[in-house]
Coordinates of C-alpha atoms and ligand atoms in Angstrom, one line a residue:
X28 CA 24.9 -17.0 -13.7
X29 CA 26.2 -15.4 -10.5
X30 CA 25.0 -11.8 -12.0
X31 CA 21.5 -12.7 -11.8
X32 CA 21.5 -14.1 -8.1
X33 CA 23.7 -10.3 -7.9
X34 CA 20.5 -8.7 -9.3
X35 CA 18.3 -10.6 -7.3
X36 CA 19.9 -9.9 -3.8
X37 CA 20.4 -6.8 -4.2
X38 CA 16.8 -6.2 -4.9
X39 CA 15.9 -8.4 -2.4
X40 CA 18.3 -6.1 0.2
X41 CA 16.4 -2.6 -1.0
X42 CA 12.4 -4.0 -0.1
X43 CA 13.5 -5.5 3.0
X44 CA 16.3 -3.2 4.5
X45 CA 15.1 0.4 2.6
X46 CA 11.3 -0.1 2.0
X47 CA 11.9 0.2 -1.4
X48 CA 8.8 -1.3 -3.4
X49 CA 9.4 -3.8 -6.4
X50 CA 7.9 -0.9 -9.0
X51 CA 10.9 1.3 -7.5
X52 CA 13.6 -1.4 -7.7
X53 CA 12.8 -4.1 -9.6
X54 CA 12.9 -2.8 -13.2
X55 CA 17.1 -1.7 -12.6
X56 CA 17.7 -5.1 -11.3
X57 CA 16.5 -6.4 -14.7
X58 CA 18.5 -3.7 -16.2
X59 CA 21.6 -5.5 -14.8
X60 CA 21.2 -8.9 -16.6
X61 CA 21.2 -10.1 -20.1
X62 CA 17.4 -10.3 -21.5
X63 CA 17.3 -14.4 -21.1
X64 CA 17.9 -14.0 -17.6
X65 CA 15.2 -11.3 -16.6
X66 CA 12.2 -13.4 -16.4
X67 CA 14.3 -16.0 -13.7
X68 CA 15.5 -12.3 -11.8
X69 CA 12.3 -11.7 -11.7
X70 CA 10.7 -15.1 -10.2
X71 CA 13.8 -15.4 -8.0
X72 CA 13.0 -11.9 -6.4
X73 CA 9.2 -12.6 -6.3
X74 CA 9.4 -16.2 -4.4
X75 CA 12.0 -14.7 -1.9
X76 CA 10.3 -11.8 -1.3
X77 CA 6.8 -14.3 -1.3
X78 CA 8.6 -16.6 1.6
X79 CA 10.8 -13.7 3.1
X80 CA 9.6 -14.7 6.8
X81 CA 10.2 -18.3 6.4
X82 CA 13.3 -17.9 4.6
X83 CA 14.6 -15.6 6.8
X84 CA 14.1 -17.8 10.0
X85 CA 15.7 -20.3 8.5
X86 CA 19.0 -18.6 7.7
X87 CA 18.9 -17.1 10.7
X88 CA 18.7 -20.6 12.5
X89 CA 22.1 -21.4 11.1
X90 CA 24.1 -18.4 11.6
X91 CA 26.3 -18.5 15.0
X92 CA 25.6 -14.8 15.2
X93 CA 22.9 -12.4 13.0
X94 CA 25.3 -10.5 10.1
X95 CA 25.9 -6.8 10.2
X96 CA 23.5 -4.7 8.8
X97 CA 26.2 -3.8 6.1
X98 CA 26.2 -7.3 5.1
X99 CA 22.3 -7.2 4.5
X100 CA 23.8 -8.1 0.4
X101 CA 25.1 -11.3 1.7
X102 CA 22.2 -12.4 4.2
X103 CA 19.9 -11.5 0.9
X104 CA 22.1 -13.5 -1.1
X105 CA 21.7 -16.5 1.3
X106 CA 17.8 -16.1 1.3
X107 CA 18.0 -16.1 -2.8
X108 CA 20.4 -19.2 -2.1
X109 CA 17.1 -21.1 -0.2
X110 CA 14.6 -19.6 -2.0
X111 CA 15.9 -21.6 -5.0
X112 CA 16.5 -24.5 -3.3
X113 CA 12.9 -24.7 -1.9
X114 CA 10.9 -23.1 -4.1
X115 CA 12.5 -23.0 -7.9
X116 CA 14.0 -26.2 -9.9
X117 CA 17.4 -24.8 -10.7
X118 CA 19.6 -28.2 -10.0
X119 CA 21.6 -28.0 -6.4
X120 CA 25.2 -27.5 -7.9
X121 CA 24.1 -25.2 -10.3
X122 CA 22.6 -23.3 -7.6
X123 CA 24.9 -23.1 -4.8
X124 CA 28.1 -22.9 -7.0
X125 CA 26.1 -19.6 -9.2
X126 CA 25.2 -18.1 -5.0
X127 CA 28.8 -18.6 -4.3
X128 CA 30.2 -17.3 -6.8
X129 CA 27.9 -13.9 -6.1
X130 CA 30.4 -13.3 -3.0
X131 CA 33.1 -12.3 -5.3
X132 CA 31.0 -10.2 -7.8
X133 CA 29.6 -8.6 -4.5
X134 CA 33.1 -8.1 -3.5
X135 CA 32.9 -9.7 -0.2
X136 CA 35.3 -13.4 -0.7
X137 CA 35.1 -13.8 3.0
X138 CA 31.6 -14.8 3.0
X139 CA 32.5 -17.9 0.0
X140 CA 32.9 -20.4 2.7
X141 CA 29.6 -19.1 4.6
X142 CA 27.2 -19.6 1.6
X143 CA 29.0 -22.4 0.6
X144 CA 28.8 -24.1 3.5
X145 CA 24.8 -23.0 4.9
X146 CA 23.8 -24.0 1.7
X147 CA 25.1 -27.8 1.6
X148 CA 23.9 -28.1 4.9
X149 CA 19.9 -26.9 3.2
X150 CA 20.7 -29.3 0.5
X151 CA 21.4 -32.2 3.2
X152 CA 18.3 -31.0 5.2
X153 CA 19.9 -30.2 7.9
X154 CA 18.5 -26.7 8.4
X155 CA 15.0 -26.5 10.5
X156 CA 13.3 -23.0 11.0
X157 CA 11.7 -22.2 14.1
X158 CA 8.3 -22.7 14.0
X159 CA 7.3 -18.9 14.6
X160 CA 3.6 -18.2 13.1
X161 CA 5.3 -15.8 10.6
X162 CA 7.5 -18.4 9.6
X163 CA 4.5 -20.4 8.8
X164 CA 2.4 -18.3 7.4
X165 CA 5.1 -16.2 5.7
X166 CA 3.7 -12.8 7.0
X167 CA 4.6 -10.5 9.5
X168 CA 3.4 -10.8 12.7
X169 CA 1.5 -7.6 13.2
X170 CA -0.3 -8.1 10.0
X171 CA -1.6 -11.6 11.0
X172 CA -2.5 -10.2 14.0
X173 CA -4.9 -7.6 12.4
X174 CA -6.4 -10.5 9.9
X175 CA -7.0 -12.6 13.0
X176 CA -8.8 -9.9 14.4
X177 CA -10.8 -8.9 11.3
X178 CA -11.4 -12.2 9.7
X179 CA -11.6 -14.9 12.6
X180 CA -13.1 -17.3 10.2
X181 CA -11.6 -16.4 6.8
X182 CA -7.8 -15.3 7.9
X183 CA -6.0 -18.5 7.3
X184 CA -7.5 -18.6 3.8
X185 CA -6.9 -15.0 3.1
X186 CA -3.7 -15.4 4.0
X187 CA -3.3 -18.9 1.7
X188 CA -4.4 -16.6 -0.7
X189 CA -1.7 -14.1 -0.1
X190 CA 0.8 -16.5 -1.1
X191 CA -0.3 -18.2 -4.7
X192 CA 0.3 -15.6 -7.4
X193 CA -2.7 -14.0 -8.5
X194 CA -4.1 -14.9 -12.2
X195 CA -3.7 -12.9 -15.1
X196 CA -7.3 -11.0 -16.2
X197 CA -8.6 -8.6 -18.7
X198 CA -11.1 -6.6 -19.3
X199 CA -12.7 -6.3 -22.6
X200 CA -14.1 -2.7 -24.1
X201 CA -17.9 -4.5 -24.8
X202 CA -18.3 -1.5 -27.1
X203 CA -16.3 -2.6 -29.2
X204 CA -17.0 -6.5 -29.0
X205 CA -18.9 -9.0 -27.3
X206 CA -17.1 -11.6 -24.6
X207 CA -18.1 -14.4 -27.0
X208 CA -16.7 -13.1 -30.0
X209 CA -13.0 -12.1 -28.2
X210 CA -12.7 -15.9 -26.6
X211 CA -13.0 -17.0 -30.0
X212 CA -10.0 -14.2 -31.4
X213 CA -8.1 -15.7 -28.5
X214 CA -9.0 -19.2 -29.2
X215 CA -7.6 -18.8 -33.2
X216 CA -4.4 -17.0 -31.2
X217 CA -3.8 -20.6 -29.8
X218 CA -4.5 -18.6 -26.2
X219 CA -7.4 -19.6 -23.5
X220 CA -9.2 -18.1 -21.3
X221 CA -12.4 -18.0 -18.8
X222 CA -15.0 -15.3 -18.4
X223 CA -14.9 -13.9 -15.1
X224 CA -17.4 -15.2 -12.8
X225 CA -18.9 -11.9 -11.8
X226 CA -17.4 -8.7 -14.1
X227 CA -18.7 -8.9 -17.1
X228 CA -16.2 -7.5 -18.7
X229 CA -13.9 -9.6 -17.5
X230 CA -11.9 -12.9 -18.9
X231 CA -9.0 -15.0 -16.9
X232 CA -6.5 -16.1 -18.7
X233 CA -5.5 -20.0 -18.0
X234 CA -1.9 -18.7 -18.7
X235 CA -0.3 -15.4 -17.7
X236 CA 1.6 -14.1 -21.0
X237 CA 3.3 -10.8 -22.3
X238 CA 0.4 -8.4 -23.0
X239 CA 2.0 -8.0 -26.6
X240 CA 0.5 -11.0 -27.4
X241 CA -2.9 -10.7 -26.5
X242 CA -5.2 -10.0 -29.1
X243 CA -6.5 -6.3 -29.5
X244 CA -4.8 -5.0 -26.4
X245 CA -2.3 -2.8 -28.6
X246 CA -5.3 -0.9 -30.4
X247 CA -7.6 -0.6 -26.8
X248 CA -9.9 -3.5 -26.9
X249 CA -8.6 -5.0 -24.1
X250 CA -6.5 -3.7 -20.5
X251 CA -5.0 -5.9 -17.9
X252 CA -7.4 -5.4 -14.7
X253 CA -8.2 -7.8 -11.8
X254 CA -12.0 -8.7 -11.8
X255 CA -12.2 -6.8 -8.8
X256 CA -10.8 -3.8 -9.7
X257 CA -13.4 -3.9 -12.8
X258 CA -16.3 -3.7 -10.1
X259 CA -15.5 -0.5 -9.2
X260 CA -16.5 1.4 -12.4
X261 CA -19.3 -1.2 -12.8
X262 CA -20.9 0.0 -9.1
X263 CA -20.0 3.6 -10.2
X264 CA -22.4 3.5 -13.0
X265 CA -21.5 6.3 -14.9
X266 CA -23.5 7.7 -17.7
X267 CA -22.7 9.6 -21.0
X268 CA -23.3 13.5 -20.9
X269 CA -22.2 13.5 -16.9
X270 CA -19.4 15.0 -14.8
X271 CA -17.0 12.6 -12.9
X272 CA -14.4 12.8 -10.5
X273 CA -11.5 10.2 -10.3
X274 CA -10.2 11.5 -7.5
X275 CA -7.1 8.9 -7.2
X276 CA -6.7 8.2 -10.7
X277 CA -2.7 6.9 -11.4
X278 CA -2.0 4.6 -13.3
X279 CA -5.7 4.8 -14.8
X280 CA -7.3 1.3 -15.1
X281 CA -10.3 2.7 -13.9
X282 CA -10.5 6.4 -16.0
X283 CA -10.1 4.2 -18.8
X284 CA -12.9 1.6 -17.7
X285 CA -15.4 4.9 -17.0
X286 CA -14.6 6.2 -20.4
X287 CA -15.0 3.3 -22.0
X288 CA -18.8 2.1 -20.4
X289 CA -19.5 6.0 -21.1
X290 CA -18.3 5.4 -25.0
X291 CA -16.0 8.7 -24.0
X292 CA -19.0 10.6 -23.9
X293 CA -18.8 11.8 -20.2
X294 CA -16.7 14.4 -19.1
X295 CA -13.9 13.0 -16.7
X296 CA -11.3 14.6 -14.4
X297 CA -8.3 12.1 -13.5
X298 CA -6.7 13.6 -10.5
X299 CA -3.4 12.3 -8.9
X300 CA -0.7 13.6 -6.8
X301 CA 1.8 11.9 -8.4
X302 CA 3.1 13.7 -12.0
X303 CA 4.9 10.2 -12.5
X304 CA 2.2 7.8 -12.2
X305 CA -0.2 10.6 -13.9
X306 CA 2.0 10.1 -16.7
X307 CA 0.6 6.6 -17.1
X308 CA -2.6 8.1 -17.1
X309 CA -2.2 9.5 -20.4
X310 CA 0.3 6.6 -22.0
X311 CA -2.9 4.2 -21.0
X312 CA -5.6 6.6 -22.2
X313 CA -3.6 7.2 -25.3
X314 CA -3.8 3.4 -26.0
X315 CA -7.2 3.1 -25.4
X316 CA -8.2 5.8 -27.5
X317 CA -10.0 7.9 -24.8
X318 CA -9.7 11.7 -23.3
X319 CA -9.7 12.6 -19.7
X320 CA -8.7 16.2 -18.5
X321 CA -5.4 14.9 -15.8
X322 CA -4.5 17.2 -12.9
X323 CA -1.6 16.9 -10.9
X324 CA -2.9 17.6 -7.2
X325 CA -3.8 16.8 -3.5
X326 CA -7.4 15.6 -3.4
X327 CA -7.7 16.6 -0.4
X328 CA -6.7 19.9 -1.3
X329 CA -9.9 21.2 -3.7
X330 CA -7.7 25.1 -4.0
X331 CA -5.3 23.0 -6.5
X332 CA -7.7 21.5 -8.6
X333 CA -11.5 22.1 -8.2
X334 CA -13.3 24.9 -10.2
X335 CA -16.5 25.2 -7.9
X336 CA -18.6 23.2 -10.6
X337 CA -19.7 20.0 -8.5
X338 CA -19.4 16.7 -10.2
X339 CA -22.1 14.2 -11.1
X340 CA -20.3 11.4 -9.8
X341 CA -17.0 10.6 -8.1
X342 CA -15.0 7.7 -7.7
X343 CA -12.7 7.8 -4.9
X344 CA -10.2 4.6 -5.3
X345 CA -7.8 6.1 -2.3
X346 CA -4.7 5.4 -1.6
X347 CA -4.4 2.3 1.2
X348 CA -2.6 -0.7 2.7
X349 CA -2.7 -2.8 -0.3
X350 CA -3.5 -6.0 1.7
X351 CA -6.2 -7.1 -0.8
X352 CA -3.1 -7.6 -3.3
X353 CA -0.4 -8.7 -1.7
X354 CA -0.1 -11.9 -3.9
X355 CA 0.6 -9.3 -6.9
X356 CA 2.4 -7.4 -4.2
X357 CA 4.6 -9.4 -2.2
X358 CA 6.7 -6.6 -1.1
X359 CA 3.7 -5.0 0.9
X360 CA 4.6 -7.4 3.8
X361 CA 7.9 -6.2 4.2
X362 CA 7.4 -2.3 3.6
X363 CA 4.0 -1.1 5.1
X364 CA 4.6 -1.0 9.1
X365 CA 1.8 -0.9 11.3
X366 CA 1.9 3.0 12.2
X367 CA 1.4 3.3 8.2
X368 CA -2.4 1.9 8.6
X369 CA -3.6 4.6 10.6
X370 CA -1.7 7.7 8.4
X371 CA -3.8 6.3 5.1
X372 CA -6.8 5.8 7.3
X373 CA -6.6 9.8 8.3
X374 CA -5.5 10.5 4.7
X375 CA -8.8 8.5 2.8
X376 CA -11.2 10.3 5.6
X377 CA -10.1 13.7 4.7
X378 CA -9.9 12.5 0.7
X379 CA -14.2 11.4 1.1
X380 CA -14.7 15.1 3.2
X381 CA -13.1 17.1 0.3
X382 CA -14.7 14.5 -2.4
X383 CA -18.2 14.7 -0.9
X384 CA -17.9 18.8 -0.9
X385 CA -17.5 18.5 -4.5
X386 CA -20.3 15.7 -5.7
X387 CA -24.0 17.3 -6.4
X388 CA -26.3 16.5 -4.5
X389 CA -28.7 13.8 -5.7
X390 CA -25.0 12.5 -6.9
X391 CA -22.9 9.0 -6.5
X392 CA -19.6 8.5 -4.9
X393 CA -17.7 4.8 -4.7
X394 CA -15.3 4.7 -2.2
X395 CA -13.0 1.7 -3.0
X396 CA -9.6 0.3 -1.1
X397 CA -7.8 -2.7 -2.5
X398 CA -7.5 -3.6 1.5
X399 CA -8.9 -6.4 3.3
X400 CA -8.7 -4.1 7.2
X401 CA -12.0 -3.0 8.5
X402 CA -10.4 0.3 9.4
X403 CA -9.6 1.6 6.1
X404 CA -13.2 0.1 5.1
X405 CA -16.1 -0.4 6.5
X406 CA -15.0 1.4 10.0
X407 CA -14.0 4.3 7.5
X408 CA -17.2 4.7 6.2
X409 CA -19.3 4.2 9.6
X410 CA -17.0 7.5 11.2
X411 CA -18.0 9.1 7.9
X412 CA -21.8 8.5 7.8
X413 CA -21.6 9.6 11.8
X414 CA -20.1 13.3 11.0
X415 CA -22.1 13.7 7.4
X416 CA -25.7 14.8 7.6
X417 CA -27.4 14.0 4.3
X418 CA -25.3 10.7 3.2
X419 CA -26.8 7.5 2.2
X420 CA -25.6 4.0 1.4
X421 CA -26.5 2.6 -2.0
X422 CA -26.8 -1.2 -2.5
X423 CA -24.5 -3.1 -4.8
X424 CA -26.3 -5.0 -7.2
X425 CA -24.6 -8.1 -9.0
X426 CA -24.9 -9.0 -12.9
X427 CA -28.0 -10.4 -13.9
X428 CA -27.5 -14.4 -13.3
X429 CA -24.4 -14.6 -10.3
X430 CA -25.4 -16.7 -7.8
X431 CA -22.3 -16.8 -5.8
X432 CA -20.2 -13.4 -4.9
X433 CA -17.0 -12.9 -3.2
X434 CA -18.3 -10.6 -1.2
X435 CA -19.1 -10.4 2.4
X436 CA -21.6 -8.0 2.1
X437 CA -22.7 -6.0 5.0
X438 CA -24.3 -2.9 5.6
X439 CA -21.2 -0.9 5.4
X440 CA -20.5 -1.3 1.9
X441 CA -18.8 -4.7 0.4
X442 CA -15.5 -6.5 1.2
X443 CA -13.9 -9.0 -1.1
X444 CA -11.5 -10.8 0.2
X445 CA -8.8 -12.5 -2.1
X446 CA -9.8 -16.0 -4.0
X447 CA -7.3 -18.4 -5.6
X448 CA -7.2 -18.2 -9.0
X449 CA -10.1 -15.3 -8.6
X450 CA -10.3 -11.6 -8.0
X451 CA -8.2 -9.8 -5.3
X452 CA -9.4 -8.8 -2.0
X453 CA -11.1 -5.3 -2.8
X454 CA -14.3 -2.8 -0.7
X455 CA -16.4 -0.9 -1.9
X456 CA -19.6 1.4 -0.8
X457 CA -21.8 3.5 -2.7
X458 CA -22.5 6.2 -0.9
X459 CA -25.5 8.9 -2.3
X460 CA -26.0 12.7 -1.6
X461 CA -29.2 13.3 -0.9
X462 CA -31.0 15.6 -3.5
X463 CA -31.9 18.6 -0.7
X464 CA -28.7 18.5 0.4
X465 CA -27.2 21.0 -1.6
X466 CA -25.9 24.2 0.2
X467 CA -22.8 22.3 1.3
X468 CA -21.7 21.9 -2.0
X469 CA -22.1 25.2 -3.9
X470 CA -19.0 27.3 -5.0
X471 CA -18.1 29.5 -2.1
X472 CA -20.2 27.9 0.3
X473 CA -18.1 25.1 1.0
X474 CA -16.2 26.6 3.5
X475 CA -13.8 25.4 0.8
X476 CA -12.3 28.2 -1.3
X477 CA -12.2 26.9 -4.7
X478 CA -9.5 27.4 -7.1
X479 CA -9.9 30.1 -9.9
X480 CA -10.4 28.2 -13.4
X481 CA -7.2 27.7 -15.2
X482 CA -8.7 26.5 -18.9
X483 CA -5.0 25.0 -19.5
X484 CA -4.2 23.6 -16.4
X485 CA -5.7 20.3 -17.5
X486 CA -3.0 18.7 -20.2
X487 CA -0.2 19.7 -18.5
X488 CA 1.8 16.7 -16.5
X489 CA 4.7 18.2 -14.5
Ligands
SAM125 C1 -5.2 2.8 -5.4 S1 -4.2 3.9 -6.4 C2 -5.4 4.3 -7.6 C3 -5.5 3.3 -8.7 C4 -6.3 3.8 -9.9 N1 -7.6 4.3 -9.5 C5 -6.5 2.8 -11.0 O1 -7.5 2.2 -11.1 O2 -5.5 2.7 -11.8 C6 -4.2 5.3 -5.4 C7 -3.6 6.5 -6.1 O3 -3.8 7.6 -5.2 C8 -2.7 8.5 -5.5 N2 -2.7 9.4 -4.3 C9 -2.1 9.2 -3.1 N3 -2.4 10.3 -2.3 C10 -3.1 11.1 -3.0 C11 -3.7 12.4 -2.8 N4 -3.6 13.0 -1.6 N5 -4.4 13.0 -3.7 C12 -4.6 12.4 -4.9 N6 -4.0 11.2 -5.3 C13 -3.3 10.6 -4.3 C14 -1.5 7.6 -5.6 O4 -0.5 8.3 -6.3 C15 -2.1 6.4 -6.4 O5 -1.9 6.6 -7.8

């Protein structure tokens, strides 16, 4: 099957050399190959991407001289060459005779002999990377450097964590039906799973599957979300008959999971800047059964979106570095750079300025990153506190009966950091306006000019 290792390196060759993400190129690279091939494209571009560093090094190690740039195909080809080899069970001659034969679909016959030859010298174990700590670890340098600094006693674990493929977890509508009663639905669908140790909403599946086989998630019942993630709405608390924000809403796991504890009764704004991924928005509200008003828009920009009427509560899941999730999200290691950290962090404290203009006061905003760096986190919310008269911090409370969190709490909100075979690394705070503190967030006193109403402005998803 030289097409698929084609597919493979090719995709392999846009996240390293372009930045592109998987969701960009991924789902054309499965485009290229017959349907019984797209699930090993898909594994083949996950564990080279997973091991890129180490792989890397070693391929590296046996090449006289680095190849040109232009050849990033063929160097890609060579990691997808080792990445089977180490990490998949396709038989040796199966695998280096399929790599080869890439070259020539590739157009590029002059590197046959190359991959021929670095590959029989892998198979004879006579390839040794050097022992760089991003080989090792299979991150980039700069990154282990800010875990190391962060996490002195929990890095090497976080970054274990990084590397084993995070499980497969629902969340359950409880309106609809209890946790007992779905276990035993998936029991009779010859399926098995675990409640989730703290969500209770939540239930692990002991095997990741295609989510057309799960029972009830085509009518609603169920959505694919990480225990973590679930926490979020849980710490929001919203209530029926209120007003709520979802500032960063795309692709909508969480509009859906405030609709849902609110039985649709509260009245929600999903706001994202992105018209493609609000589009999801509405495919996964349509599934669940639920309404939201969506809004295409800058959060930080209230002119584009907000009417003046302040909102009970607001959750504000910002854009960030992703490094709670980077064993969903290989690709992270290889396309964030380290100036990107401190553009999000200026980005999420002018997205909790504008937010906090438009929540009432006496009202509840959860700030939540799916990162794992104190500067996005708890840093974030310290500089926040320090220039925001009138701004408490709300404890988290835990489901009745959890004895053991994943959090490190402190008192700057909550970090999770990620668990094999648990939740991803997550933070969240709960921050409170106090209930005098309400000039700052009336309609024209904002210092904020707000946006005249447009009644049909909500549906409409350029
Ligand atoms: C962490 S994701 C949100 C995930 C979402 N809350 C969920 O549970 O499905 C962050 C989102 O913020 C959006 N975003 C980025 N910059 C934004 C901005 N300036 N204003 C509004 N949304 C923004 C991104 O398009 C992305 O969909």
């Amino acid at each position: 099957m030289p097409a698929a290792r084609v597919a493979a390196c090719l995709c392999v060759r846009l996240v390293w050399q372009e930045q592109q993400s998987l969701a960009e190129c991924l789902p054309a690279a499965l485009d290229q190959v017959p349907a019984r091939d797209r699930g090993f494209v898909q594994a083949l571009v996950y564990q080279t991407i997973r091991h890129f560093q180490e792989l890397d090094a070693l391929a590296r190690s046996a090449l006289n001289k680095p190849l040109k740039r232009k050849d990033g195909d063929i160097h890609s080809l060579i990691l997808v060459g080792l990445c089977q080899l180490r990490y998949m069970d396709t038989p040796d001659h199966a695998l280096v005779n399929a790599t080869v034969e890439a070259t020539q679909v590739l157009n590029k016959p002059w590197a046959r002999g190359l991959v021929n030859a670095l590959l029989r010298k892998a198979i004879r174990g006579q390839l040794t990377a050097p022992a760089t700590e991003e080989a090792r670890w299979n991150h980039p340098a700069w990154l282990l450097k800010q875990f190391r600094a962060a996490w002195p006693d929990h890095w090497q674990s976080l970054v274990e964590a990084n590397q084993t493929p995070g499980p497969m977890t629902l969340r359950l509508n409880l309106q609809q039906q209890t946790r007992a009663d779905w276990l035993t639905t998936l029991e009779a669908a010859g399926l098995a799973g675990q409640p989730t140790r703290i969500s209770p909403y939540g239930v692990t599946l002991t095997e990741a599957g295609p989510v057309d086989t799960i029972p009830g998630f085509s009518d609603g019942q169920v959505s694919v979300q990480d225990e973590a993630a679930q926490m979020a709405v849980h710490w929001l608390e919203p209530q029926p008959g209120e007003r709520i924000l979802d500032a960063c809403a795309a692709p909508g796991g969480k509009t859906g999971h405030i609709l849902e504890l609110t039985g649709g009764r509260a009245e929600v704004t999903a706001l994202d800047i992105s018209g493609r991924r609000l589009a999801r928005v509405e495919e996964n509200l349509q599934r669940l059964g639920l309404q939201a008003t969506l809004k295409k828009a800058a959060a930080e920009q209230p002119d584009q979106w907000w009417d003046g009427q302040p909102f009970d509560r607001i959750l504000l899941d910002v854009p960030c570095s992703g490094t709670g999730v980077i064993r969903r999200h290989p690709d992270i290691k290889l396309i964030r750079r380290p100036d990107d950290v401190a553009t999000l962090v200026a980005l999420q404290a002018r997205l909790l300025d504008v937010a906090w203009t438009a929540l009432k006061p006496g009202g509840t905003l959860l700030y939540a990153t799916c990162s794992v760096l104190p500067e996005e986190n708890s840093a974030q919310i310290e500089q926040f506190l320090a220039r925001t008269p009138g701004a408490d911090i709300e404890p988290l409370p835990y489901p009745d009966g959890v004895t053991e969190t994943h959090g490190l709490p402190g008192p700057l909100g909550e970090q999770w950091l990620p668990q094999k075979d648990g939740a991803d690394g997550f933070y969240y705070c709960r921050l409170r306006k106090h209930p005098d503190n309400g000039s700052s967030t009336q309609s024209g006193e904002s210092g904020i000019a707000p946006a005249p109403q447009d009644p049909g402005a909500g549906r409409n998803i350029p």
